[in-house]
Each structure stands twice: as C-alpha cells, then as structure tokens.
Tab-separated table of C-alpha atoms in Angstrom:
chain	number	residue	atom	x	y	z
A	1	UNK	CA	84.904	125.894	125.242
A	2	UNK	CA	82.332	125.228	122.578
A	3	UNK	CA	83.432	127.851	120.383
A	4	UNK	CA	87.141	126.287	120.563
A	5	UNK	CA	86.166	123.256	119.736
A	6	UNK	CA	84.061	124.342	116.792
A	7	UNK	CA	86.761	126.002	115.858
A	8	UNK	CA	89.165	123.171	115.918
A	9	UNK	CA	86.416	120.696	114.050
A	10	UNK	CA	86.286	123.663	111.124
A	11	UNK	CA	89.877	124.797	110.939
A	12	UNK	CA	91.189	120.805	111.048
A	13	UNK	CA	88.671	119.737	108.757
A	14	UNK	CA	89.321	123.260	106.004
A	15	UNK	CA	93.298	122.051	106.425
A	16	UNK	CA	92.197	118.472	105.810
A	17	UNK	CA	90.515	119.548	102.591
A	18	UNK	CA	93.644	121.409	101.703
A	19	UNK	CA	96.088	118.106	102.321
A	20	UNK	CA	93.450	115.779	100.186
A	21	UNK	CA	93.569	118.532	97.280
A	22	UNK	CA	97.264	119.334	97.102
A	23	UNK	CA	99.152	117.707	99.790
A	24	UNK	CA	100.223	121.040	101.503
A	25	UNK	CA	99.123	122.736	104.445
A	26	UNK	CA	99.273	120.767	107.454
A	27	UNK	CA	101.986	123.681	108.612
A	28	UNK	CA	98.735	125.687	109.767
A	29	UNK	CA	97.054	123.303	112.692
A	30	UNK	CA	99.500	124.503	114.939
A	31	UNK	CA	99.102	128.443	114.190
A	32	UNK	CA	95.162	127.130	114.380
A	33	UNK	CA	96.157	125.501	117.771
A	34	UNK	CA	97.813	128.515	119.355
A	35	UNK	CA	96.691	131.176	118.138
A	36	UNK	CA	92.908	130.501	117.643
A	37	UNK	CA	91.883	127.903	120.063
A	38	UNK	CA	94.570	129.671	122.936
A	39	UNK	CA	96.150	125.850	123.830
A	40	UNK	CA	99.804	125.707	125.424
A	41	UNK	CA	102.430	124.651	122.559
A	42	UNK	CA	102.441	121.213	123.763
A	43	UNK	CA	98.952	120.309	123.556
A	44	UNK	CA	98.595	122.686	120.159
A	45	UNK	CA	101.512	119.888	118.802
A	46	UNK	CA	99.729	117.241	120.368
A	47	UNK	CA	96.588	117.940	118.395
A	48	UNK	CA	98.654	118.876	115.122
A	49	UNK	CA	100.458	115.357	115.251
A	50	UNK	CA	97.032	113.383	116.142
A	51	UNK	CA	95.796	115.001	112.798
A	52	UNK	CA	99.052	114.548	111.169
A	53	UNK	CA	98.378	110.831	112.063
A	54	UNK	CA	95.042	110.702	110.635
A	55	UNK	CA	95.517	112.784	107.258
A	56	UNK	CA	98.891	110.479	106.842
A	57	UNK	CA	96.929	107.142	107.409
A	58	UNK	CA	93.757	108.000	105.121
A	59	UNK	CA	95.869	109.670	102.147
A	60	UNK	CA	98.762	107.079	101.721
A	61	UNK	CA	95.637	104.409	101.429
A	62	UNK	CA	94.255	106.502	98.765
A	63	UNK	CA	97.713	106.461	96.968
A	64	UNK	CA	98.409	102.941	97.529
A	65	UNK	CA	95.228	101.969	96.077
A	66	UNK	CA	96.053	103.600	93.146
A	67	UNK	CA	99.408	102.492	92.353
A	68	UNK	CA	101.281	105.765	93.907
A	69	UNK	CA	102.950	104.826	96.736
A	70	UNK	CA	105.542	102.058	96.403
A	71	UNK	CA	106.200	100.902	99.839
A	72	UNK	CA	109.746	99.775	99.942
A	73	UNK	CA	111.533	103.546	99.542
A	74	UNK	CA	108.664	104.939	101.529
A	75	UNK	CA	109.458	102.231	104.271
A	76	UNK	CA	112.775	103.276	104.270
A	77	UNK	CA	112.575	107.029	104.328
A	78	UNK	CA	109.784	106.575	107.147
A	79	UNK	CA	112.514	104.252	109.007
A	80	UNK	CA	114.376	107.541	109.669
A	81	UNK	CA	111.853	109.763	110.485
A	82	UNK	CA	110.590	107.354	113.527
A	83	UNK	CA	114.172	108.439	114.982
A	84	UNK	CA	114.232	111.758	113.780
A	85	UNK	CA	110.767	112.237	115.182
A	86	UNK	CA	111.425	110.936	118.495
A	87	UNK	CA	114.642	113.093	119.036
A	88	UNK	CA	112.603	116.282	117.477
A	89	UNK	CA	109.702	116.028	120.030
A	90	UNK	CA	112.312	115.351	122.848
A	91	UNK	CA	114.458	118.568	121.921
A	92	UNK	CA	111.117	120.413	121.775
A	93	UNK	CA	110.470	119.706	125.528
A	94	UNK	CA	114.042	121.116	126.675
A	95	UNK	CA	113.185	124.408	124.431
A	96	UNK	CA	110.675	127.509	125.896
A	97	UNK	CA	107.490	127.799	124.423
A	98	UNK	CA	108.451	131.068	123.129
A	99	UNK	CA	111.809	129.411	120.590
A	100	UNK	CA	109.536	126.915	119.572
A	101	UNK	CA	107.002	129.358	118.596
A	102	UNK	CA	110.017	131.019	116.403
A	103	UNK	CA	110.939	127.487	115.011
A	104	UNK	CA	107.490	127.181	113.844
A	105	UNK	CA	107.041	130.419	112.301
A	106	UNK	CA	110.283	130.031	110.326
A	107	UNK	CA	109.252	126.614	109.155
A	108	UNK	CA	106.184	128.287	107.886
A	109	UNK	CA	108.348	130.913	105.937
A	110	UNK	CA	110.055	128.216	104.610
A	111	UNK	CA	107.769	125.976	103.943
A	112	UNK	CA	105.221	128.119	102.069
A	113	UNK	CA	109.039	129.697	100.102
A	114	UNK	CA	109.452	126.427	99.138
A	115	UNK	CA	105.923	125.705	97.959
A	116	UNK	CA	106.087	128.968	95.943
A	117	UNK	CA	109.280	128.881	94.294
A	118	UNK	CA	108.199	124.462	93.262
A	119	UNK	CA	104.873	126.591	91.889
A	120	UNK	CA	107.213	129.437	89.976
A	121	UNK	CA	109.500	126.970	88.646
A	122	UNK	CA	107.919	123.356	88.280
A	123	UNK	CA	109.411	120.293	87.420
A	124	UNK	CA	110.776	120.489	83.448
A	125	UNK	CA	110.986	116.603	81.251
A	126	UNK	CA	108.689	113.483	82.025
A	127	UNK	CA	107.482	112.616	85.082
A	128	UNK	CA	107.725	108.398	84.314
A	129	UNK	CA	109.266	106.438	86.277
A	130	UNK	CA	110.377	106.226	90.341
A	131	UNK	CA	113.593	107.293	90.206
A	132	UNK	CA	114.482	107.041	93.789
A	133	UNK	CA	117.144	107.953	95.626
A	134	UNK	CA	119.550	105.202	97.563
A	135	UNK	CA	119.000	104.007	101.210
A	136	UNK	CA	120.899	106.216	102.713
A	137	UNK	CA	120.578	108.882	101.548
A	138	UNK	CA	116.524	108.392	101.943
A	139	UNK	CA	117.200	107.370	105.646
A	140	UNK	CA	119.183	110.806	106.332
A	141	UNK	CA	116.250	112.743	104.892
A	142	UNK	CA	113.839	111.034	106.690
A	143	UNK	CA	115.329	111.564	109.949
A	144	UNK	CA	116.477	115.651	109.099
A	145	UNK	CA	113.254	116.472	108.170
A	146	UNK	CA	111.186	114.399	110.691
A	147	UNK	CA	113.403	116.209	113.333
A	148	UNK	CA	112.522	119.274	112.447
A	149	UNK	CA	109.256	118.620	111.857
A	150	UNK	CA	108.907	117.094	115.219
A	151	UNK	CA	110.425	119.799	116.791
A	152	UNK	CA	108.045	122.425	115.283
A	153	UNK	CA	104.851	120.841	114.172
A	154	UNK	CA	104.933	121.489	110.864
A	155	UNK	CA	103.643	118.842	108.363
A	156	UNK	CA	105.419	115.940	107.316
A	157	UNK	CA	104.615	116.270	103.121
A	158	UNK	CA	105.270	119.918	102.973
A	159	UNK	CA	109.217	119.704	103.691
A	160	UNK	CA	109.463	115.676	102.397
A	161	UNK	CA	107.474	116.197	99.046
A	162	UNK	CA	109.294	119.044	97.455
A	163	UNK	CA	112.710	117.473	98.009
A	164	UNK	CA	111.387	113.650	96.623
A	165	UNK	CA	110.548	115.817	94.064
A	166	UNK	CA	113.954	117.391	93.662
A	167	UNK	CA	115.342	114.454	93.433
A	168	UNK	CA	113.474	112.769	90.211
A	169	UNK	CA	110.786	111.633	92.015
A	170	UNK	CA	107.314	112.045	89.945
A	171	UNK	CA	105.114	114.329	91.785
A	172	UNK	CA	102.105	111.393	92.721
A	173	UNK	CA	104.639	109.263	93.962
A	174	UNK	CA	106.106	111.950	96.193
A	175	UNK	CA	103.168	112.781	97.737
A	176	UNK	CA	101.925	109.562	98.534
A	177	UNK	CA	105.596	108.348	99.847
A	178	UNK	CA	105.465	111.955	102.433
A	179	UNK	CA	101.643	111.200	103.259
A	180	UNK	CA	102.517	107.674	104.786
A	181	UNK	CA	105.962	109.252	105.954
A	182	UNK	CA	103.671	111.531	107.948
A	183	UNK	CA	102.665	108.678	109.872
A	184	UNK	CA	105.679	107.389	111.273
A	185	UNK	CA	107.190	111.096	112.518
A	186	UNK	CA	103.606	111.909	113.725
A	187	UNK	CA	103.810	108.693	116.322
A	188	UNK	CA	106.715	109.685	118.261
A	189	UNK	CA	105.876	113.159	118.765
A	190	UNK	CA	102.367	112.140	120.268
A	191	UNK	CA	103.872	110.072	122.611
A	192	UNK	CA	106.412	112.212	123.643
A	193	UNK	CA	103.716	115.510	123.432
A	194	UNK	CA	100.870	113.568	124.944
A	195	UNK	CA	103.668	112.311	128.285
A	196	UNK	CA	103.993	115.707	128.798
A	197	UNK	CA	100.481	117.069	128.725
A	198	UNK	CA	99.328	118.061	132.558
A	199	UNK	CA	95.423	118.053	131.663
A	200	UNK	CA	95.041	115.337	129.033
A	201	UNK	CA	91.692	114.537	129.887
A	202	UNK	CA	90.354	117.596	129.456
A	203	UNK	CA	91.639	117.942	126.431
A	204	UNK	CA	90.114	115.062	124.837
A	205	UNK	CA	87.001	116.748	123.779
A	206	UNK	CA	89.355	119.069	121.455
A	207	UNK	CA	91.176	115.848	120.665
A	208	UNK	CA	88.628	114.235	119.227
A	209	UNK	CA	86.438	117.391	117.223
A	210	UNK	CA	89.899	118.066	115.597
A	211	UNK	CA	90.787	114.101	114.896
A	212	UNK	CA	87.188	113.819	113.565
A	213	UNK	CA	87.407	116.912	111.477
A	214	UNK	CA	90.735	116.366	109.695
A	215	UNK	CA	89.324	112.961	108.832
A	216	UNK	CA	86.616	114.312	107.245
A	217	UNK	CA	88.380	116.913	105.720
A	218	UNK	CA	90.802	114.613	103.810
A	219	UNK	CA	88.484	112.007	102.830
A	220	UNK	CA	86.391	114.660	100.976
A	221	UNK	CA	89.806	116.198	99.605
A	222	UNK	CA	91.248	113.074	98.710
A	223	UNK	CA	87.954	112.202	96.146
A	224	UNK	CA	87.589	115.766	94.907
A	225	UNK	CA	91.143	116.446	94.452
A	226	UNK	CA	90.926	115.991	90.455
A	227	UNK	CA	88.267	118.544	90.249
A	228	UNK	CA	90.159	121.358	92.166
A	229	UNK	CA	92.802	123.347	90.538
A	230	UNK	CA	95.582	122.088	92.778
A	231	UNK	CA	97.945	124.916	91.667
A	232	UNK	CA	95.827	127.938	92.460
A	233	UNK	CA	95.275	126.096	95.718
A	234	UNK	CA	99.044	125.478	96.359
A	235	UNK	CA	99.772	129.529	95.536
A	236	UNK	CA	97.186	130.438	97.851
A	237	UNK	CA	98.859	128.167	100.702
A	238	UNK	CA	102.320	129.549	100.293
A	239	UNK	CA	101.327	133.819	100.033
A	240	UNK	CA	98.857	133.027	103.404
A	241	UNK	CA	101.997	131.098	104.953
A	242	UNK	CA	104.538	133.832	103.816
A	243	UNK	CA	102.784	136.588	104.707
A	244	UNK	CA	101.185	135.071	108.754
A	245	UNK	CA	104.675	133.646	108.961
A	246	UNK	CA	106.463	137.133	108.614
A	247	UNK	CA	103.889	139.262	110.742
A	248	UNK	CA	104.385	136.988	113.892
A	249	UNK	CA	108.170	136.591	113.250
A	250	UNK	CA	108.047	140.782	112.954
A	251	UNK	CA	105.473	142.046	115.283
C-alpha cells in the first residue's frame, strides 16, 4: 500500500505539471489508476475526477486572474457538461469494466490524434479576439464531450480545448474556458463514482496523496508554464498516448 500511494502522489503530481504547462494530459490518471496502482475502474475514475476537480479549480483561477477566462461562454458551455457529466458517469455504471476500459483507451487514441494533428497543423491568422460560438451550440458541446468524458475518464481540456480552438477561439482563452469546464463534468462523476465505491474509506488514503499531488503538480505548472516549451511537451503527450493507447487496444 505505500508504494501505491507513492505512486499515485508522483504520477498525479508529474500529470499535474503536465496540465499547468500545456493543458493536456489529464487522459493518463486513469491508465495511472488501473494499471499502476491495480484500483477497480470505479475507484481509478473516482480518483481521476477528484484530480480533475482540483487541476480544474486551481488553473481556471490562474486564467481568470489574468484576463483569460471570460466567464459568461465558459458558464454556459460548463451548463452542459453538468448534464452531460451526470448521464456519462451513470452509463458508465450499466457498462463492464472491461468496455469501459476500451472506451478509455480509444479516447486516449483520440485524444493524443487530436493533440498531434492541432501540433502538425496549428492555428493560421491572429489569435485577437473571443470569437465564441452561440449558446447552443456551446451547450451541445459541453454536454457531448462531458458525456464522454464522464463515461471514460478522460480529461475535460483535452477534448474541449482543441474544438474552442476550432472554432476561433484564441488558444489562452480556450484553455482557461476547458480548465473551469473541467470542474463542472468532474462533480457529477464523483458523486455518481464515489455512490458506487464498496470500500470508500479505505480508499481515502489514495484519495488524498493523489488530490494533494495533482495540486501541487499544477500550481508549480501553472507558474513555470512560460519557461517550458509547451509544444515539445504537447508532442511528447500525444506519441506516449498514441502509442500506450494502441498496445492495450492490440495486445
């Protein structure tokens, strides 16, 4: 038990570091859940989402602070995902432990895809302004990709970012909107994870070395991020997911 939960505390706090830098990443704590600590799906998604929580709250403060996070689109994208959340952790109770493992890996794939083909071909023109998109439209993304992140513990930012992006949003802005967005589909799904965990008390040793660590690891990320070559970082992030993500799907 001591060397999972030093390995929790490490491997939350190294993803941590990652999210501050870049925004990316958060994808890994439940491959870090599963596969290195040995926890049951639900509590690895339990843990993921309590760090989700933490990383979301701590990062869209930073951005707020400085002027990249306008609240009222981020309000309303995050409006969605608190239903899209909710319905994602509840359809990943009804699932086996084995499809949501496959869910997960394939949201990997895609998520590290996406993160390398935004790093192959980025953003052409100025990056002014906050061109975002309408209501609606920002409520239905909220709640598709909360579901799915929900259902398969992958991070918030990775899946919301690149598509705020896509749609004229300047890069800070999108980050800092899918940070706090993180937040609201990270709530749900600990309610709904932590209701169905048999041994919670036990648990909340690893609980709190992996809550403790992701803080620690974002608030050191968040201040360093200018001095870390964010795109190197982001590359490295989408080969590791690509690659893990292909050898579990395959083996």
């Amino acid at each position: 038990m001591p060397f999972e939960l030093m390995l929790a505390a490490l491997g939350s706090c190294a993803v941590g570091l990652f999210i501050g830098w870049c925004g990316v990443a958060g994808f890994l704590l439940p491959i870090l859940f599963t596969s290195a600590c040995g926890l049951p799906v639900t509590e690895s998604l339990l843990l993921s989402f309590l760090c989700f929580a933490v990383s979301g709250a701590i990062g869209s403060g930073n951005y707020y602070r400085r002027g990249e996070l306008p609240l009222r689109p981020a309000l309303v994208l995050s409006a969605g995902s608190l239903a899209g959340g909710l319905l994602g952790a509840a359809l990943g109770g009804l699932l086996a432990a084995e499809t949501v493992k496959v869910v997960l890996y394939v949201v990997v794939f895609l998520s590290g895809l996406a993160i390398a083909l935004r790093e192959l071909r980025p953003p052409k023109g100025p990056q002014g302004g906050d061109s975002f998109p309408r209501p609606l439209p920002l409520l239905a993304l909220g709640f598709a990709t909360a579901l799915l992140c929900a259902l398969s513990g992958a991070g918030g930012p990775v899946l919301v970012m690149p598509l705020l992006v896509a749609m004229g949003v300047p890069a800070k802005m999108a980050v800092g909107v899918a940070l706090l967005d993180s937040v609201f589909i990270a709530l749900p799904a600990i309610a709904v994870y932590g209701s169905r965990c048999e041994a919670l008390a036990a648990l909340l040793p690893m609980l709190l070395a992996a809550a403790l660590g992701h803080a620690a690891g974002v608030s050191v990320g968040s201040v360093t991020a200018a001095h870390v070559p964010q795109s190197l970082l982001k590359r490295g992030v989408a080969v590791f997911s690509i690659c893990f993500s292909l050898f579990m799907l395959l083996k």
